[in-house]
JSON list of C-alpha atoms in Angstrom, two decimals:
[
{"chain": "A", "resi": 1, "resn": "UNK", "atom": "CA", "xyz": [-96.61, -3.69, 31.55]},
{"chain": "A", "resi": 2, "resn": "UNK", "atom": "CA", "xyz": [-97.50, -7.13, 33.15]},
{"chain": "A", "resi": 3, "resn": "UNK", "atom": "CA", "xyz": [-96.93, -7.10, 36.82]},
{"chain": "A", "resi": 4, "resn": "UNK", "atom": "CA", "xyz": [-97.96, -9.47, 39.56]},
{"chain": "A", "resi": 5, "resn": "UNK", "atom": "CA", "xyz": [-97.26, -7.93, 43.22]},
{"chain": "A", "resi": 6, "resn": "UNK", "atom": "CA", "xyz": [-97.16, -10.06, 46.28]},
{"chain": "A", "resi": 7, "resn": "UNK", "atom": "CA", "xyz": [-98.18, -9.05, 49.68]},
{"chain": "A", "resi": 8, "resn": "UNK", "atom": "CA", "xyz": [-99.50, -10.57, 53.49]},
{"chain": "A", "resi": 9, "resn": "UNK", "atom": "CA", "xyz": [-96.34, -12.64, 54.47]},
{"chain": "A", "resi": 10, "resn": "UNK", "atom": "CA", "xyz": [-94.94, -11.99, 57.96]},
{"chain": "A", "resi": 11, "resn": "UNK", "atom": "CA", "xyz": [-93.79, -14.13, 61.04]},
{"chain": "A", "resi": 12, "resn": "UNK", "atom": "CA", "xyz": [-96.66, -16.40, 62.22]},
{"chain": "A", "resi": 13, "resn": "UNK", "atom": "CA", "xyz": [-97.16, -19.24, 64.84]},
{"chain": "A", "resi": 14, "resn": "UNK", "atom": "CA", "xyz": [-97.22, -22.93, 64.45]},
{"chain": "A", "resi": 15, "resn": "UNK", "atom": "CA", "xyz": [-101.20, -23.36, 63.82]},
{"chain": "A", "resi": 16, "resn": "UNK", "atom": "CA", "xyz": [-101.42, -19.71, 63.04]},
{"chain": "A", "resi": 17, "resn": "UNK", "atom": "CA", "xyz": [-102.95, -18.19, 59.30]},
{"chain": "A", "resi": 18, "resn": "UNK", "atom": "CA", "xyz": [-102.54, -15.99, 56.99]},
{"chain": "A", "resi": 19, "resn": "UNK", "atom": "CA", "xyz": [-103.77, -14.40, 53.90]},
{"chain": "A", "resi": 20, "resn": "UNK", "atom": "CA", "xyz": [-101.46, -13.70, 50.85]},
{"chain": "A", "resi": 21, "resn": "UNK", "atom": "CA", "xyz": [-102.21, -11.10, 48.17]},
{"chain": "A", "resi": 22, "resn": "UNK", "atom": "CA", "xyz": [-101.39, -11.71, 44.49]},
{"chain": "A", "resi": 23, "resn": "UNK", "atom": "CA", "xyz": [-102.16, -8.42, 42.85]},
{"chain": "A", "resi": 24, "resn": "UNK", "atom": "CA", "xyz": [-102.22, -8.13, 39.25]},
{"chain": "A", "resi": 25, "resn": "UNK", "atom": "CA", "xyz": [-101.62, -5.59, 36.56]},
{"chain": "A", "resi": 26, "resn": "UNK", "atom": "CA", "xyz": [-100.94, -4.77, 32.80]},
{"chain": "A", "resi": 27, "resn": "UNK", "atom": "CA", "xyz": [-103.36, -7.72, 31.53]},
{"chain": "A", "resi": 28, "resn": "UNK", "atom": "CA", "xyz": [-106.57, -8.79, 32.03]},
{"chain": "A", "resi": 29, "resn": "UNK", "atom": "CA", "xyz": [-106.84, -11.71, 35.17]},
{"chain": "A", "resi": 30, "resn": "UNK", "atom": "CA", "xyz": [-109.73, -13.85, 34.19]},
{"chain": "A", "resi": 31, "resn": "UNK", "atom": "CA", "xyz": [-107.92, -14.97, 31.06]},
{"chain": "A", "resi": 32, "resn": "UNK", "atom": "CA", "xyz": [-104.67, -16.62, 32.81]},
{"chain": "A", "resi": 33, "resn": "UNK", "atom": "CA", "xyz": [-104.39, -19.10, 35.28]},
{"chain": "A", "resi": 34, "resn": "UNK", "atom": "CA", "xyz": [-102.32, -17.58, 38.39]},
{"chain": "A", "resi": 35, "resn": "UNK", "atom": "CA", "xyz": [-100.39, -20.15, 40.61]},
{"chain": "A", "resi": 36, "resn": "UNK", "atom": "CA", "xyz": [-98.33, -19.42, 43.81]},
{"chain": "A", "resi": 37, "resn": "UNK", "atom": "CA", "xyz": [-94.91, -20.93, 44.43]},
{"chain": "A", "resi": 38, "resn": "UNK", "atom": "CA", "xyz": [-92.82, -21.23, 47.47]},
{"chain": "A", "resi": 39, "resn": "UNK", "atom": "CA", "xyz": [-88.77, -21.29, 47.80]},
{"chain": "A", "resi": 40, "resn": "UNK", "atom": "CA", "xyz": [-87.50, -22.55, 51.36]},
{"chain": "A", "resi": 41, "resn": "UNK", "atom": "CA", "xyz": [-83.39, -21.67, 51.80]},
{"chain": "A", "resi": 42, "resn": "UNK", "atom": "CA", "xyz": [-81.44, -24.46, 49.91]},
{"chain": "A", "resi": 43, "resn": "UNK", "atom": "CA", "xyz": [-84.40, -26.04, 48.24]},
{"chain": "A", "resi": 44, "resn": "UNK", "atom": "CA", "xyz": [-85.79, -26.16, 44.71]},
{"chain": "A", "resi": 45, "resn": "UNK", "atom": "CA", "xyz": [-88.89, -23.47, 43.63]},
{"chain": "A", "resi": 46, "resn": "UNK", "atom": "CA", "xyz": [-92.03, -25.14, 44.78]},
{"chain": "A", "resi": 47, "resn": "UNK", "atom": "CA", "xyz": [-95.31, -24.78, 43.50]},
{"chain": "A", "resi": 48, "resn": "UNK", "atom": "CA", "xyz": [-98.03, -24.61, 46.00]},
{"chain": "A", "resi": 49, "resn": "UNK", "atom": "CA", "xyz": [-101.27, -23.72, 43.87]},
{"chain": "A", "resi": 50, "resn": "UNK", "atom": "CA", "xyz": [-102.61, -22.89, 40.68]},
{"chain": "A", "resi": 51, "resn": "UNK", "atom": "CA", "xyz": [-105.96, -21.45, 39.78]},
{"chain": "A", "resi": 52, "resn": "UNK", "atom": "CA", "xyz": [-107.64, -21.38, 36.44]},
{"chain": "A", "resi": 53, "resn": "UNK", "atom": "CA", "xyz": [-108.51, -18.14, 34.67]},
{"chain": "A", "resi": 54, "resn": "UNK", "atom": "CA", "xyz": [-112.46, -18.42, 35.93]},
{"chain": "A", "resi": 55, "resn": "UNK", "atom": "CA", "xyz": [-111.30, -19.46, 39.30]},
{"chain": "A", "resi": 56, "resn": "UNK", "atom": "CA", "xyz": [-113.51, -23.08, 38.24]},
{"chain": "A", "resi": 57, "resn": "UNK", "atom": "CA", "xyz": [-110.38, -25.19, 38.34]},
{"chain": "A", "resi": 58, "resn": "UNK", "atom": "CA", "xyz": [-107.95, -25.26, 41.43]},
{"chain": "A", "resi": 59, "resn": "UNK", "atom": "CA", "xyz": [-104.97, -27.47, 42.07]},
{"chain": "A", "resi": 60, "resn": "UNK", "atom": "CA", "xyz": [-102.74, -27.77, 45.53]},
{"chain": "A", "resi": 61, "resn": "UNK", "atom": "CA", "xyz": [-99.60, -29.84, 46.33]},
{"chain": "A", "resi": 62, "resn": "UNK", "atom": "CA", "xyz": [-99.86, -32.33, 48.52]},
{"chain": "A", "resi": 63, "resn": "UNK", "atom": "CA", "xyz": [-98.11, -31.29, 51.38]},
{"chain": "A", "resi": 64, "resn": "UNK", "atom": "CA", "xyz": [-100.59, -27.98, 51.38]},
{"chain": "A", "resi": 65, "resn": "UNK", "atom": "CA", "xyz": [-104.04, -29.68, 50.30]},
{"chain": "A", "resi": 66, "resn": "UNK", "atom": "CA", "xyz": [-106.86, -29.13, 53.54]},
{"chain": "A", "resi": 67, "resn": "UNK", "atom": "CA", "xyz": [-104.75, -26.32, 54.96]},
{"chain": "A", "resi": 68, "resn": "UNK", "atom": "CA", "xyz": [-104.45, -23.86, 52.20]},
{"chain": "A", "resi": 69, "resn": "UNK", "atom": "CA", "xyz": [-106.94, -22.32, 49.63]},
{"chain": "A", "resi": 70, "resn": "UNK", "atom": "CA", "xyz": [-106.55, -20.09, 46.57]},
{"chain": "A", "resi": 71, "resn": "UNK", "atom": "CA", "xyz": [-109.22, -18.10, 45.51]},
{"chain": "A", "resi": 72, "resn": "UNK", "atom": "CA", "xyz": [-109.36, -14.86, 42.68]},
{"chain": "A", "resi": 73, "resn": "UNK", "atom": "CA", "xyz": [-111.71, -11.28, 42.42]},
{"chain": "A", "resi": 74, "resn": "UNK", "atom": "CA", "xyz": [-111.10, -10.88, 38.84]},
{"chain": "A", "resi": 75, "resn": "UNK", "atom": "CA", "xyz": [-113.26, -7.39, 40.19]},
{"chain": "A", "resi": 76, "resn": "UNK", "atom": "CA", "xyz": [-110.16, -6.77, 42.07]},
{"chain": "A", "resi": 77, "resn": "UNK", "atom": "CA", "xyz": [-107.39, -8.32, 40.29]},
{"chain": "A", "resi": 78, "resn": "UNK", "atom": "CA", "xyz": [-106.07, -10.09, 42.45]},
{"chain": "A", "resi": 79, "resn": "UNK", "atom": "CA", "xyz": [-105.41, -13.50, 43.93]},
{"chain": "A", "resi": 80, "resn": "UNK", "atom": "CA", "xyz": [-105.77, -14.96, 47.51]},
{"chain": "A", "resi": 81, "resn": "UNK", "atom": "CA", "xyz": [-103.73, -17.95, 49.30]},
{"chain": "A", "resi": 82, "resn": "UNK", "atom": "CA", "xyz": [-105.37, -18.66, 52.28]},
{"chain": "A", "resi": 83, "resn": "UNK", "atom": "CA", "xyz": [-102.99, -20.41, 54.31]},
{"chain": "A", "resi": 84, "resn": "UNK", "atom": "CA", "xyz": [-104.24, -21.92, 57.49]},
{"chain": "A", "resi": 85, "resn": "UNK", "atom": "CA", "xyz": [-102.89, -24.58, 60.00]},
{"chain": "A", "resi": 86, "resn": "UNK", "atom": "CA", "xyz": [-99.30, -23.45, 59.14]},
{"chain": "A", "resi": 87, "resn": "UNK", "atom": "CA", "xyz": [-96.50, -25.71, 59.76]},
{"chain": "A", "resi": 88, "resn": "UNK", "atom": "CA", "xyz": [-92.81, -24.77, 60.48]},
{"chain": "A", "resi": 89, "resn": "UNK", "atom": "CA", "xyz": [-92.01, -26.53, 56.96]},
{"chain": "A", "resi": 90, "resn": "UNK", "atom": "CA", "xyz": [-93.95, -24.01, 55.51]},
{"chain": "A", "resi": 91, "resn": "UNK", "atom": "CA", "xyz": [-91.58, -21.18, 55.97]},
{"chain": "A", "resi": 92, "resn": "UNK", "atom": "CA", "xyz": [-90.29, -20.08, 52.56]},
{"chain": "A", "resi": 93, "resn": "UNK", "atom": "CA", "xyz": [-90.05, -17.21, 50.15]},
{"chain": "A", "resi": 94, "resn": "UNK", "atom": "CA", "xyz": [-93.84, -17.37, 48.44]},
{"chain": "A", "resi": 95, "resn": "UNK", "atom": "CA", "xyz": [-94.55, -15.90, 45.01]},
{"chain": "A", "resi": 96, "resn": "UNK", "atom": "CA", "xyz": [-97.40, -15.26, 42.77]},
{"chain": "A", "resi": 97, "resn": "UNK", "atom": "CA", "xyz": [-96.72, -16.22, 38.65]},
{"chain": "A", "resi": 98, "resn": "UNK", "atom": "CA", "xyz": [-98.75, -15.93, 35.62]},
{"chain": "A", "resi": 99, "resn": "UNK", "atom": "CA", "xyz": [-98.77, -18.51, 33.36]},
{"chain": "A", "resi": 100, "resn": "UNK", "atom": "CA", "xyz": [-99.82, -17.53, 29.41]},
{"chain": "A", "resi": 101, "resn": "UNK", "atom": "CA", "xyz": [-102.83, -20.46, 29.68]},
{"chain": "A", "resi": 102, "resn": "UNK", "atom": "CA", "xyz": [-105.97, -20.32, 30.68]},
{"chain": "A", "resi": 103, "resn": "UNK", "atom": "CA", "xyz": [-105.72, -23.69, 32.23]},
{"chain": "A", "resi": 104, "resn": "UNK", "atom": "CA", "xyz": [-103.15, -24.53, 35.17]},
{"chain": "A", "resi": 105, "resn": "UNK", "atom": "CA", "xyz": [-100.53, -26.24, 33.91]},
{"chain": "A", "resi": 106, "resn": "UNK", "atom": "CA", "xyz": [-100.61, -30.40, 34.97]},
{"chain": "A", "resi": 107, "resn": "UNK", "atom": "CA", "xyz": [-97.36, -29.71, 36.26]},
{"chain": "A", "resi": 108, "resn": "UNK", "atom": "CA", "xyz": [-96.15, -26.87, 38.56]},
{"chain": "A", "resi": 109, "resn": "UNK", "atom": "CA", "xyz": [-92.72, -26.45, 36.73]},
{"chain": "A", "resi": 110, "resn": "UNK", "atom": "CA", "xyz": [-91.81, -22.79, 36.96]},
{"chain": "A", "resi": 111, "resn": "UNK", "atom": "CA", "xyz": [-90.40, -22.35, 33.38]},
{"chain": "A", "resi": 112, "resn": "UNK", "atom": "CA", "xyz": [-94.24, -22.75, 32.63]},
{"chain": "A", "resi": 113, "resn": "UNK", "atom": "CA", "xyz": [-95.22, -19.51, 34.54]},
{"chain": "A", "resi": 114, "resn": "UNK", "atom": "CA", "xyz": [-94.33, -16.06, 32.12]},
{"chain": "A", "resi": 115, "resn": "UNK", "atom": "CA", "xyz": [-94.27, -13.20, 35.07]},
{"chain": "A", "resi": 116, "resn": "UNK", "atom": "CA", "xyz": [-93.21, -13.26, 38.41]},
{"chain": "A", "resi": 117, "resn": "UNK", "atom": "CA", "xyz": [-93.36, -11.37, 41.30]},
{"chain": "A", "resi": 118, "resn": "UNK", "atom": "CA", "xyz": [-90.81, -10.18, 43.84]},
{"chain": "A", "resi": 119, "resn": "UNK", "atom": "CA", "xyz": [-91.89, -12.44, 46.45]},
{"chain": "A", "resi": 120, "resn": "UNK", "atom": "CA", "xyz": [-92.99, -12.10, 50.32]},
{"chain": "A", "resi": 121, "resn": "UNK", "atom": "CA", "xyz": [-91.50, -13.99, 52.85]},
{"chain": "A", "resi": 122, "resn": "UNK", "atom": "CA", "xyz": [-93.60, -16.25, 55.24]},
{"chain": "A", "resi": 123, "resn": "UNK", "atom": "CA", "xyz": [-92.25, -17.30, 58.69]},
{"chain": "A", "resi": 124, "resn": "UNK", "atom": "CA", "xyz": [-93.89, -20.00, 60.87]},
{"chain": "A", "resi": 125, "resn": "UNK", "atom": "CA", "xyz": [-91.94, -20.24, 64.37]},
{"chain": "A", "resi": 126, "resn": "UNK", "atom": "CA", "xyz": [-92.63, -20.07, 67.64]}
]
């Protein structure tokens, strides 16, 4: 069974980090890209980040690109979003998705990604 399990949100400071946790199961990593997504209240599904299946190709959006990074351990199966300088626009409902490519999409449209996880909230405030 194909599962991707988010973890590492929590309530963090403007300026602050943190680390999400994308951990994968039921399939083998290194052969799908992986991208993260983000859903503030009221707001469209928002990809974030998308990493190719050997980790060699890595997109951000715009609003995230010198603050965050994604990395994989296809060891470990799992994927990282390293999200640092964070911003109180940042707060939103993150989630890790598996596409069925090996390449990230061009686009981050959701209907792209196959398997979802349950999400973990992130919280910048002060």
């Amino acid at each position: 069974q194909v599962q991707v399990v988010e973890s590492g949100g929590g309530l963090v400071q403007p300026g602050g980090s943190l680390r999400l946790s994308c951990a994968a199961s039921g399939f083998t990593l290194d052969n799908y890209a992986i991208g993260w997504f983000r859903q503030a209240p009221g707001k469209e599904r928002e990809g974030v980040s998308c990493i190719s299946g050997s980790g060699g190709t890595m997109y951000y959006a715009d609003s995230v690109k010198g603050r965050f990074t994604i990395s994989r351990d296809n060891a470990k199966n799992t994927v990282y979003l390293q999200m640092n300088s964070l911003k109180p626009d940042d707060t939103a409902v993150y989630y890790c998705a598996r596409t069925n490519l090996y390449y990230c999409p061009q686009k981050a449209i959701p209907r792209v990604y196959a398997y979802w996880g349950q999400g973990t909230q992130v919280t910048v405030s002060s």
